[in-house]
mmCIF file of C-alpha atoms in Angstrom:
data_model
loop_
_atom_site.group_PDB
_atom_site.id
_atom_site.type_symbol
_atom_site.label_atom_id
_atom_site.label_comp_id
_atom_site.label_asym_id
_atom_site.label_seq_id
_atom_site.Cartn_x
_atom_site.Cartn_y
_atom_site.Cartn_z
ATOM 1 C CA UNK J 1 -7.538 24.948 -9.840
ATOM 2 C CA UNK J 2 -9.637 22.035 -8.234
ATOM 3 C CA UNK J 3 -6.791 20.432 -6.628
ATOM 4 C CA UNK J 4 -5.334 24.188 -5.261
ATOM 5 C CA UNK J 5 -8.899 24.875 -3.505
ATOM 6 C CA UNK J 6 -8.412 21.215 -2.333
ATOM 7 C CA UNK J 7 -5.125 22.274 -0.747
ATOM 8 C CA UNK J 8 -6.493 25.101 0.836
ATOM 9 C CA UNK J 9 -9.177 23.096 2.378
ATOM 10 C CA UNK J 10 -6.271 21.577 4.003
ATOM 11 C CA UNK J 11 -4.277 24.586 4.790
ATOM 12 C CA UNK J 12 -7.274 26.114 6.789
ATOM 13 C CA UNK J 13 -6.901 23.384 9.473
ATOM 14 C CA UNK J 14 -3.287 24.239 10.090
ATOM 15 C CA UNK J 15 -1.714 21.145 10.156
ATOM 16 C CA UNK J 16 1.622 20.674 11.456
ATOM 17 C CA UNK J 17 2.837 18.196 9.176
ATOM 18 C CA UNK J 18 1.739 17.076 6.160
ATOM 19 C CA UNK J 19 2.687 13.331 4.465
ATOM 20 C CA UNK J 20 2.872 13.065 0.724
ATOM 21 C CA UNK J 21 1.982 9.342 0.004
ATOM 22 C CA UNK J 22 3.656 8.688 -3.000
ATOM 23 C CA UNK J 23 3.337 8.703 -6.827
ATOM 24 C CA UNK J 24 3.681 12.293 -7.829
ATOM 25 C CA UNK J 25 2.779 14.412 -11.061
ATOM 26 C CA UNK J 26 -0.340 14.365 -13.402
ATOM 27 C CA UNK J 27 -1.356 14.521 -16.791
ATOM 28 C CA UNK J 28 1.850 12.191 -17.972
ATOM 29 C CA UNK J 29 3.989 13.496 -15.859
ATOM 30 C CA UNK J 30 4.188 10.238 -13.366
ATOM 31 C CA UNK J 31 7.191 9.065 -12.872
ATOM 32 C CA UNK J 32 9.393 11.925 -14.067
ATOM 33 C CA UNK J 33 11.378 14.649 -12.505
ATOM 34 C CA UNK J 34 8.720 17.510 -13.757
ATOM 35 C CA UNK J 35 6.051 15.395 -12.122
ATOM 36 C CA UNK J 36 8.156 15.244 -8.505
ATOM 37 C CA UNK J 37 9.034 18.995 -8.988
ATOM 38 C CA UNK J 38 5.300 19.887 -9.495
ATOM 39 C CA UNK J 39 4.181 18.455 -6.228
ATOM 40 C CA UNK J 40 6.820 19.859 -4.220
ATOM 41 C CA UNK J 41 5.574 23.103 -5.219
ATOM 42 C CA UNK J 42 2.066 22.051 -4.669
ATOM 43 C CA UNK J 43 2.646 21.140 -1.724
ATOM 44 C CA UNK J 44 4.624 24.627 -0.390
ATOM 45 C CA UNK J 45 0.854 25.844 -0.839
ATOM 46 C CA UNK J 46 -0.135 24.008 3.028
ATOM 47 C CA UNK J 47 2.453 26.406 5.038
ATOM 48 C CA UNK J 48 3.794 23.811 7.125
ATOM 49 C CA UNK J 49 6.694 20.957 6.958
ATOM 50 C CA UNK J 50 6.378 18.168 4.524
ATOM 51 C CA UNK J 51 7.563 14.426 4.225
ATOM 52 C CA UNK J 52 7.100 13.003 0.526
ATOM 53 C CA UNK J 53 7.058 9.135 0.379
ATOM 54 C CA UNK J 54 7.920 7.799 -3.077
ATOM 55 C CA UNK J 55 5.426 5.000 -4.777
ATOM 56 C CA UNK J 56 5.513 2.531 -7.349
ATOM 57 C CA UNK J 57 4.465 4.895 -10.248
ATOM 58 C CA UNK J 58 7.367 6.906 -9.329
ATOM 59 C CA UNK J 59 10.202 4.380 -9.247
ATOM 60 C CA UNK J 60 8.813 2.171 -12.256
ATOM 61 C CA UNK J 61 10.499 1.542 -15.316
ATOM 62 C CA UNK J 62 10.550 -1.109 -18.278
ATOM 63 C CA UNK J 63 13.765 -3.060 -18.786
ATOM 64 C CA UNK J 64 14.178 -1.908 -22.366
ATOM 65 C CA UNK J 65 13.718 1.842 -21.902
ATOM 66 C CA UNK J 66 15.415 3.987 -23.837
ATOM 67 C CA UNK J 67 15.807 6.714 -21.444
ATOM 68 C CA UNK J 68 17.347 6.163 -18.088
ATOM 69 C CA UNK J 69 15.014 7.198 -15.386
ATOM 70 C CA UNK J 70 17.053 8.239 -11.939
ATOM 71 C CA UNK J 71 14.192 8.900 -9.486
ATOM 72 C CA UNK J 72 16.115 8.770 -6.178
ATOM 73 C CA UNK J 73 18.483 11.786 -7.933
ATOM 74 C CA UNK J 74 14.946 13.438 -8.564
ATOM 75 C CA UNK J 75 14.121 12.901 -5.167
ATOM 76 C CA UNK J 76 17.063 14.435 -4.049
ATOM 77 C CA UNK J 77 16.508 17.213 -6.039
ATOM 78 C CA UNK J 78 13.000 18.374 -5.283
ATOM 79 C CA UNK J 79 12.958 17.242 -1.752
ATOM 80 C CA UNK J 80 16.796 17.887 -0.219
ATOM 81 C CA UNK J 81 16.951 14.718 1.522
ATOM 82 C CA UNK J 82 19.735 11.588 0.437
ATOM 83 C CA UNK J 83 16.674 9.091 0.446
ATOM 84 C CA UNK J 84 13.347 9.299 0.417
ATOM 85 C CA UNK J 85 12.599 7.500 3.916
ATOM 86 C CA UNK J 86 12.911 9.183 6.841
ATOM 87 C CA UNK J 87 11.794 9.562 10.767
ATOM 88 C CA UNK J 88 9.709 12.349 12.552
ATOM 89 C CA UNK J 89 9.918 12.122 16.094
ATOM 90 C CA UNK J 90 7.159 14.384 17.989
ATOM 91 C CA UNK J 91 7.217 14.617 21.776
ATOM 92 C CA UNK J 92 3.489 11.854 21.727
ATOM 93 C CA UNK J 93 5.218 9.526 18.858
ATOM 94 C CA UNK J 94 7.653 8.267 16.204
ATOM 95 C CA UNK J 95 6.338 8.668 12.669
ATOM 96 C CA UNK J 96 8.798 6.535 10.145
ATOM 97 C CA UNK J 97 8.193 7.304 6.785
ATOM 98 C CA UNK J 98 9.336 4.252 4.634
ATOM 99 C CA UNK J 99 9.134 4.921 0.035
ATOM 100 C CA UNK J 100 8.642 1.872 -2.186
ATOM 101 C CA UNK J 101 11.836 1.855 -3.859
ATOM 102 C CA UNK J 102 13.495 0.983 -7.935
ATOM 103 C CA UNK J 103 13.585 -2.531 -8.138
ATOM 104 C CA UNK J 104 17.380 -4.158 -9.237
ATOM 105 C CA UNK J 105 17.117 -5.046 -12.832
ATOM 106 C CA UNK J 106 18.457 -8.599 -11.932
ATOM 107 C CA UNK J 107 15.035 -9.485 -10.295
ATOM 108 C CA UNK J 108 12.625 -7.581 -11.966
ATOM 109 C CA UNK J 109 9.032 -9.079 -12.049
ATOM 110 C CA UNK J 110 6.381 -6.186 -12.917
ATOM 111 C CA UNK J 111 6.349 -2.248 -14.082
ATOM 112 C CA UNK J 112 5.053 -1.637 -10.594
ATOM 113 C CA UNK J 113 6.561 -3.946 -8.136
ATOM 114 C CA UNK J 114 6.522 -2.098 -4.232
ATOM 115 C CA UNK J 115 10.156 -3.468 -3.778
ATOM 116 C CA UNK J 116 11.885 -1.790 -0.222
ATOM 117 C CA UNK J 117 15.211 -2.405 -0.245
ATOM 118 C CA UNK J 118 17.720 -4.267 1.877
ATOM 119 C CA UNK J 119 19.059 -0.805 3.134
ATOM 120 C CA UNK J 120 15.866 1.268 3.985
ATOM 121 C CA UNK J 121 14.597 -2.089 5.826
ATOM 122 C CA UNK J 122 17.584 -2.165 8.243
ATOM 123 C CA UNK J 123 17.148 1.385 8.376
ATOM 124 C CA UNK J 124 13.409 0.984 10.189
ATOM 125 C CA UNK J 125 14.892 -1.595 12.445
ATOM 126 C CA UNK J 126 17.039 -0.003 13.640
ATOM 127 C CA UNK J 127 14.776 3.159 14.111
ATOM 128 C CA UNK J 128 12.468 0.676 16.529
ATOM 129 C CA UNK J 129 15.494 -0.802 17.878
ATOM 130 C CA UNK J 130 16.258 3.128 19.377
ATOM 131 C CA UNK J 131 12.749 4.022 20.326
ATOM 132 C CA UNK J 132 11.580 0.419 21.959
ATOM 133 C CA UNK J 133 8.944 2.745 24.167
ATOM 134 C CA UNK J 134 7.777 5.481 22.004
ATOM 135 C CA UNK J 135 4.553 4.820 20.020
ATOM 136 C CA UNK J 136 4.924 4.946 16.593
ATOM 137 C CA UNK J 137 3.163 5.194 13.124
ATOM 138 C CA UNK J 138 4.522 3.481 10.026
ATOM 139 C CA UNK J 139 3.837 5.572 7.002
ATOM 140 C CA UNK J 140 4.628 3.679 3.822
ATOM 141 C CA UNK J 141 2.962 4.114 0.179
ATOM 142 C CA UNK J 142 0.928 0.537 0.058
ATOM 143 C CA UNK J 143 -0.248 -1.509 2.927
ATOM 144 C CA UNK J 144 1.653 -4.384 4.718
ATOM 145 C CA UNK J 145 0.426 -8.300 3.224
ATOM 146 C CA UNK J 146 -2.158 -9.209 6.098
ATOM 147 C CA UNK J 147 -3.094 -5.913 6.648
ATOM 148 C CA UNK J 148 -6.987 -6.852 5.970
ATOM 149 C CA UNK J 149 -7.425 -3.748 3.818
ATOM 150 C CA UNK J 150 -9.789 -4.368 1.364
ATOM 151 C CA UNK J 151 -10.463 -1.505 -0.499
ATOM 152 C CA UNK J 152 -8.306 -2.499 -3.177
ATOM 153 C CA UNK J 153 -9.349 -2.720 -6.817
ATOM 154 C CA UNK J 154 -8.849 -6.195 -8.609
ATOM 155 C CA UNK J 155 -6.274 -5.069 -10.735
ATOM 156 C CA UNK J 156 -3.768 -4.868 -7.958
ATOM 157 C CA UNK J 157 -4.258 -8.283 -6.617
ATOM 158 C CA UNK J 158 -4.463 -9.686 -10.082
ATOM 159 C CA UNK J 159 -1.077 -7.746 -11.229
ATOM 160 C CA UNK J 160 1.045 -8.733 -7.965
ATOM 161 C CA UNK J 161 1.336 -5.050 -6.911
ATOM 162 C CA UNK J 162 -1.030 -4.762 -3.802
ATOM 163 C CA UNK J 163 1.211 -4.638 -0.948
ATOM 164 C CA UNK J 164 4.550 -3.707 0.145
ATOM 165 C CA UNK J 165 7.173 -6.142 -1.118
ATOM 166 C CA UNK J 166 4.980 -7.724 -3.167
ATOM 167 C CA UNK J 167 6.487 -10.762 -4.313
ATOM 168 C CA UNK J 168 9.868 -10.043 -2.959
ATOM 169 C CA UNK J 169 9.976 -10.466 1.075
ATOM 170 C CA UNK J 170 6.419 -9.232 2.037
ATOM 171 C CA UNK J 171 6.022 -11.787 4.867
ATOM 172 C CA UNK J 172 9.108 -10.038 6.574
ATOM 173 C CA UNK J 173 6.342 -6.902 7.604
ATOM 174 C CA UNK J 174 4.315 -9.232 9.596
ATOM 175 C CA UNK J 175 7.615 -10.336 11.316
ATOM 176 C CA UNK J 176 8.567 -6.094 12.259
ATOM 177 C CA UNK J 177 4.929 -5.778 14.048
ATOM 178 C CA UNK J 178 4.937 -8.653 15.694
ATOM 179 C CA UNK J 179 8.554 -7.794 17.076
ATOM 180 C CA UNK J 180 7.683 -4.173 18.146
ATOM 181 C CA UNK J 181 4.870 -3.566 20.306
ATOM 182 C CA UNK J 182 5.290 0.066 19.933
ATOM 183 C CA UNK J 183 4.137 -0.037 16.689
ATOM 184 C CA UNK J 184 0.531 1.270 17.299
ATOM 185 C CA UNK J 185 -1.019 2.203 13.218
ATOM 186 C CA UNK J 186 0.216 2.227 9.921
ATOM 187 C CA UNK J 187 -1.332 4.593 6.968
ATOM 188 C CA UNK J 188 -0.870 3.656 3.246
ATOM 189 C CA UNK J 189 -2.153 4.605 0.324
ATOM 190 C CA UNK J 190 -1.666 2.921 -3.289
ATOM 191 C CA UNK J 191 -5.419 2.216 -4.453
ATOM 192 C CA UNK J 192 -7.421 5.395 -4.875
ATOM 193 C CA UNK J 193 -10.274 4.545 -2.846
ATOM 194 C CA UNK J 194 -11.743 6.675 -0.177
ATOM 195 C CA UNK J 195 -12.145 6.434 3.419
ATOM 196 C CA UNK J 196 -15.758 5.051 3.678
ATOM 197 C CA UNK J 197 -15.269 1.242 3.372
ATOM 198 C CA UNK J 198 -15.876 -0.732 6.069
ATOM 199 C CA UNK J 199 -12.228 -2.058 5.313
ATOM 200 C CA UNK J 200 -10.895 1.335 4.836
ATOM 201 C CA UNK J 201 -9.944 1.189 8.741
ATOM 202 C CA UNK J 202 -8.788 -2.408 9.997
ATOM 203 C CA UNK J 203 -7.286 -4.188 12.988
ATOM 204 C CA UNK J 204 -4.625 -6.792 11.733
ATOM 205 C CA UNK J 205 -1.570 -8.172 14.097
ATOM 206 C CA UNK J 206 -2.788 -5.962 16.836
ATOM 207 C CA UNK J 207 -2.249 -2.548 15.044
ATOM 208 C CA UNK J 208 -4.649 0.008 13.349
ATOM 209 C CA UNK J 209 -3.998 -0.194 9.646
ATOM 210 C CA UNK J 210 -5.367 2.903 7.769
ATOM 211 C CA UNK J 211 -5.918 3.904 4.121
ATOM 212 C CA UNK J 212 -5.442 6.988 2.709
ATOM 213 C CA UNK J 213 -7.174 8.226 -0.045
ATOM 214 C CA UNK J 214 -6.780 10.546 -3.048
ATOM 215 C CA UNK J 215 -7.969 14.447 -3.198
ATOM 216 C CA UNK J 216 -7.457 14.342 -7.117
ATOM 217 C CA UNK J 217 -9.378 12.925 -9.750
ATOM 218 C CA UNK J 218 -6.960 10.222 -9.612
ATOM 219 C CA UNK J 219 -9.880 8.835 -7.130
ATOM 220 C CA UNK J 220 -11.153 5.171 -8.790
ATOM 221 C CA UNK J 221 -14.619 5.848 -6.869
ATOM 222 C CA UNK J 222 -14.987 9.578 -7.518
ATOM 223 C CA UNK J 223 -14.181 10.289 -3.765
ATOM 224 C CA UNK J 224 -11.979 13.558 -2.745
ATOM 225 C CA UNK J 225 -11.225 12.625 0.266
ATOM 226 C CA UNK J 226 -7.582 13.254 2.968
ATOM 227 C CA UNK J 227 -6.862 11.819 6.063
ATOM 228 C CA UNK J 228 -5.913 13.691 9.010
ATOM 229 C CA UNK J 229 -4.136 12.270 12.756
ATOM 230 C CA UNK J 230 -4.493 14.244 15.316
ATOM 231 C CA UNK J 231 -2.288 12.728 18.638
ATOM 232 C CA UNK J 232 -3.995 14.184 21.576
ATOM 233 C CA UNK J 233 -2.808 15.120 24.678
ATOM 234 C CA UNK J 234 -4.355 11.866 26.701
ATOM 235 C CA UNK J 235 -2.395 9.794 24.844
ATOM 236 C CA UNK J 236 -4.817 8.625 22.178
ATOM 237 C CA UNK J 237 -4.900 8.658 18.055
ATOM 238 C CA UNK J 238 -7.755 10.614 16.641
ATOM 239 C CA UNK J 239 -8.357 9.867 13.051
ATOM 240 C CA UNK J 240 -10.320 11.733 10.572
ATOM 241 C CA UNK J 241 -11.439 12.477 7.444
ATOM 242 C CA UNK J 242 -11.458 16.365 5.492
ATOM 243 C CA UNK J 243 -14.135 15.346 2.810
ATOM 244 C CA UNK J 244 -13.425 17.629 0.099
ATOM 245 C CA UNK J 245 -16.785 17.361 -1.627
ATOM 246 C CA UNK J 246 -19.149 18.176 1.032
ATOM 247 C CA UNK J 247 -16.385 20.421 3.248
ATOM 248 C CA UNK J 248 -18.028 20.647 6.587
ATOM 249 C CA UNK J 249 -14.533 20.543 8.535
ATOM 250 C CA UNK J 250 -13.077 17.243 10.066
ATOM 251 C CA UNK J 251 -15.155 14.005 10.889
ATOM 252 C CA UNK J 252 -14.147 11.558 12.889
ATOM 253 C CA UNK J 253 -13.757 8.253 11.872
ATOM 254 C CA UNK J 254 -12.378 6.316 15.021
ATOM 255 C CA UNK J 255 -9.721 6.431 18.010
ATOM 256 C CA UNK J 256 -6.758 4.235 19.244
ATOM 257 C CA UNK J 257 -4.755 4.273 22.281
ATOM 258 C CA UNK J 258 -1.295 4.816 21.748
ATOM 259 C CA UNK J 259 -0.270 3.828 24.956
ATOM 260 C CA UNK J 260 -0.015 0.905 27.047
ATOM 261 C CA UNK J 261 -0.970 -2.637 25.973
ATOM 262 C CA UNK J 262 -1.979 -2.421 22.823
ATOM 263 C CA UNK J 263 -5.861 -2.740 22.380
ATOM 264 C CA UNK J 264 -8.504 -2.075 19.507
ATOM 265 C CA UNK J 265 -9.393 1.200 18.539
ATOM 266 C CA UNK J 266 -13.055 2.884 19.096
ATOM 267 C CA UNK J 267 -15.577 1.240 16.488
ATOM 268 C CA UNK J 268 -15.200 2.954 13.050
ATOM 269 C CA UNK J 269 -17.848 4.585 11.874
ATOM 270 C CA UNK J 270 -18.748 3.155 8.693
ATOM 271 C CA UNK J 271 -20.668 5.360 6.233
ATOM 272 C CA UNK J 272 -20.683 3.045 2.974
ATOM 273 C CA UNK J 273 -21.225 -0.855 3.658
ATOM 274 C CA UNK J 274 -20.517 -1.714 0.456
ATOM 275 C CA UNK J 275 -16.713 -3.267 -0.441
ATOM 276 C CA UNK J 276 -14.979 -3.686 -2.915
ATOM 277 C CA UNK J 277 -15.036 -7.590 -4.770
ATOM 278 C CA UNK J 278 -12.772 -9.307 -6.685
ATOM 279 C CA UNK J 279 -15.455 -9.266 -9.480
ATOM 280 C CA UNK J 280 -19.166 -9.794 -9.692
ATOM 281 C CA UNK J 281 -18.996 -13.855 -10.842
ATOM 282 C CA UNK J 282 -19.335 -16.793 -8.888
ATOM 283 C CA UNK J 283 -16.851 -19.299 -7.779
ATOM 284 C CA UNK J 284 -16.230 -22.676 -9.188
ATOM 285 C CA UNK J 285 -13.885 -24.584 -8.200
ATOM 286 C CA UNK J 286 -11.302 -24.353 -5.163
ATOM 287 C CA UNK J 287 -8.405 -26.421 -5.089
ATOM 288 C CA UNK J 288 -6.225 -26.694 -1.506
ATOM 289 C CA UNK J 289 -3.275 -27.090 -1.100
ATOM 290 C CA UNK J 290 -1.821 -27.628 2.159
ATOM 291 C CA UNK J 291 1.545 -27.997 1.766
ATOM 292 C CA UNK J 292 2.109 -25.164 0.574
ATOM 293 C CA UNK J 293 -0.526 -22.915 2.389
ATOM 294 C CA UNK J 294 -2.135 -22.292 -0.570
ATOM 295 C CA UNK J 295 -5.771 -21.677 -2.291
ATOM 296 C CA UNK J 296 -6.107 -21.889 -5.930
ATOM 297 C CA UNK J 297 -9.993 -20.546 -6.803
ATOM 298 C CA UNK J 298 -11.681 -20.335 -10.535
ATOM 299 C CA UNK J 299 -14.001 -18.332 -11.535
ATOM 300 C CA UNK J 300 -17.281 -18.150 -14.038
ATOM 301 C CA UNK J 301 -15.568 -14.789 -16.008
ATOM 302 C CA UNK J 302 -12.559 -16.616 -16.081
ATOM 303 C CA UNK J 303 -9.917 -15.941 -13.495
ATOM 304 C CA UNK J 304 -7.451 -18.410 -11.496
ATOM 305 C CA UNK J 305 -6.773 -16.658 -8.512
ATOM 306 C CA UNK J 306 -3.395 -17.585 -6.195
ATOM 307 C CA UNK J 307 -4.194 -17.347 -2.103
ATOM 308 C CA UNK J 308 -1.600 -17.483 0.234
ATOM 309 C CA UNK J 309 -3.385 -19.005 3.344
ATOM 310 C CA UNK J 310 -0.495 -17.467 5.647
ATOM 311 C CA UNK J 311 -0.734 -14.107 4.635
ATOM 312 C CA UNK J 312 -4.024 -13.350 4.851
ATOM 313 C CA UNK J 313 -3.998 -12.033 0.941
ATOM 314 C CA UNK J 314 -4.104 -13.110 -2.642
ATOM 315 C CA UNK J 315 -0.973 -13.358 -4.183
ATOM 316 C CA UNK J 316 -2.214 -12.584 -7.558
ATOM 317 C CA UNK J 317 -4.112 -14.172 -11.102
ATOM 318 C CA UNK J 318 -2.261 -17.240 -13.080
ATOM 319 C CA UNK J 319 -5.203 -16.869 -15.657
ATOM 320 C CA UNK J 320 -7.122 -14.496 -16.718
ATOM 321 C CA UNK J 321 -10.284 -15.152 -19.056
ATOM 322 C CA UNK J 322 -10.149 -18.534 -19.507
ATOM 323 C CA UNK J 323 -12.738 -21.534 -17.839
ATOM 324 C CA UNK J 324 -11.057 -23.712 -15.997
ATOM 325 C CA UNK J 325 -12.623 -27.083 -15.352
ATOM 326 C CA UNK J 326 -9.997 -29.204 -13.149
ATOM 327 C CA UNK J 327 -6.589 -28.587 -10.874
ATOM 328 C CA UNK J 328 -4.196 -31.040 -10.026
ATOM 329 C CA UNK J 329 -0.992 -30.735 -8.220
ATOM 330 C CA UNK J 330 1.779 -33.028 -8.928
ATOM 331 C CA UNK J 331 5.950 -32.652 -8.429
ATOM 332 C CA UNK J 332 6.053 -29.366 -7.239
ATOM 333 C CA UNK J 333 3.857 -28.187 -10.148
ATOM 334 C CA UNK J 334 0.185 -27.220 -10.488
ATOM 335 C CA UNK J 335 -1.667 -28.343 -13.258
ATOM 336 C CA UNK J 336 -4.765 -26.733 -14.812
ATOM 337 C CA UNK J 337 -7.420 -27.996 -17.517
ATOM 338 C CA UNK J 338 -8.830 -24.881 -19.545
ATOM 339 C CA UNK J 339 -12.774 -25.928 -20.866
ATOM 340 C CA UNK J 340 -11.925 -26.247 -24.198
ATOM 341 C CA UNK J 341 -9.274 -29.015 -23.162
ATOM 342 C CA UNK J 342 -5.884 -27.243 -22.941
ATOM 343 C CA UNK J 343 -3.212 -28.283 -20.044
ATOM 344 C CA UNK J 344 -1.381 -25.596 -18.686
ATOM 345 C CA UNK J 345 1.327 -26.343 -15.326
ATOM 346 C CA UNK J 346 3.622 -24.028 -13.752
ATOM 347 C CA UNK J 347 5.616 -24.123 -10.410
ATOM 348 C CA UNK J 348 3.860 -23.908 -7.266
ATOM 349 C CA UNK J 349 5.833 -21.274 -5.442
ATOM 350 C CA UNK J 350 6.537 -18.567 -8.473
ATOM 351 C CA UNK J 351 3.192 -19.851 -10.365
ATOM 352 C CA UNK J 352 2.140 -16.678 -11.246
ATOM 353 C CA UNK J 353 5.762 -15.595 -12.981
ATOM 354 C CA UNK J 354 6.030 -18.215 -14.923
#
């Protein structure tokens, strides 16, 4: 009942399109064609037109499942659309719509890799490619690597599932902003955090990025919170926040101009200064590597953290809960002494899969 007077708080400001941001159902049904069903009709509740993005809980699978999961067919299904990407042109702007995809079986890495495939990605090219001059909004399920988003719990970084193509081709996003100027902001969603952060709202490669966050108890901070874009007459994006705890209509959060060169939005008004760490320890030892643009980092509580010094973002955890004393990097390996005297080397490039 809490998430249908949600929904209603929505419904009274009569929006005129409403983005699902991927990984539908509840109480076990993630992941599963009753869990995609429920949400369509969930969402039938805001009387206006809806785009559902898929996410990474509802595209995962194990390798050994018994049961084959078809979530695409599901897709189909609930939504009546071939795939679940799509584009929304408006008369002020382009709104493309992009779903974390199943990954093949032949390159699996993780339950909940954000793998886009080869086909949806020529897709958005070539939806830029047509619409050089229209401002446009990327809408995808997790932020782009570089984004500066911070708001992300550890357990993301650490599990190599924070960002879109994660481990597969994530430094090709940078590449599609860079290319197209029209690109003006990009929403995602992915870590159930709300809007408050001073992080929750960034400016990365000259575009707004902004998160999205959850209106169920699916929340990891205990917010209730939805985003709402409002594109405005004088050419400008108005974002804003429905709070669903303390419902005193729309607040806004901050402003870009969609048109023209691009140039920073209004200052955001942050509302809770405190962000979100990669744990509580200290630091102890930070090993560089140049060559390969990289950042290995221990911690006290135990954790070996990968950074990739070109993307802007951690690439994920080699270790986690063991002391390490000493790095060394030799023959395209890194090397690691643990403090009760264990070696441990993997590669440098796929450490963290090894």
């Amino acid at each position: 009942q809490q998430i249908f007077d949600y929904l209603e708080q929505v419904r009274k400001q009569k929006p005129e399109l409403a983005v699902f941001m991927g990984d539908m159902g509840c109480n076990g049904q993630l992941g599963s064609l009753e869990g995609m069903r429920a949400v369509q009709k969930m969402l039938t509740r805001l009387d206006c037109p809806v785009a559902a993005l898929m996410g990474n809980h509802d595209v995962e699978y194990r390798p050994d499942d018994s049961q084959p999961r078809e979530p695409e067919r599901w897709y189909t299904e609930c939504f009546g659309r071939k795939h679940p990407w799509q584009a929304i042109e408006t008369e002020k702007a382009l709104l493309l719509c992009v779903s974390v995809e199943r990954q093949p079986e032949e390159t699996y890495l993780t339950q909940h890799a954000l793998f886009v495939s080869e086909e949806q990605f020529f897709w958005l090219e070539t939806q830029l490619k047509e619409h050089p001059y229209k401002p446009t909004i990327l809408l995808t399920h997790a932020p782009m690597a570089g984004s500066g988003i911070r708001c992300c719990p550890p357990i993301h970084s650490a599990a190599t599932d924070a960002y879109l193509d994660h481990s597969f081709q994530e430094k090709r996003w940078k590449g599609l902003v860079q290319n197209n100027p029209q690109i003006r902001a990009w929403c995602s969603a992915h870590f159930h955090m709300g809007h408050d952060y001073p992080s929750a709202l960034t400016w990365a490669e000259s575009i707004l990025h902004i998160s999205c966050g959850v209106l169920t108890s699916a929340a990891r901070d205990g917010t209730r919170q939805t985003r709402f874009l409002e594109l405005q007459d004088n050419g400008q994006l108005g974002v804003f926040t429905l709070d669903h705890l303390h419902p005193n209509g729309l607040r806004q959060d901050t402003i870009l101009t969609m048109t023209g060169e691009r140039c920073a939005p209004r200052e955001a008004v942050i509302r809770n200064k405190k962000e979100i760490f990669l744990g509580e320890d200290k630091a102890l030892l930070a090993f560089s590597l140049p060559e390969k643009e990289k950042i290995f980092l221990t911690t006290i509580e135990g954790k070996l953290w990968e950074y990739n010094c070109e993307l802007g973002e951690l690439e994920g955890a080699l270790r986690l809960g063991k002391t390490v004393k000493q790095m060394a990097y030799w023959d395209e390996k890194v090397f690691w002494e643990e403090e009760e005297g264990s070696v441990f080397s993997v590669s440098a490039d796929r450490a963290r899969f090894e």
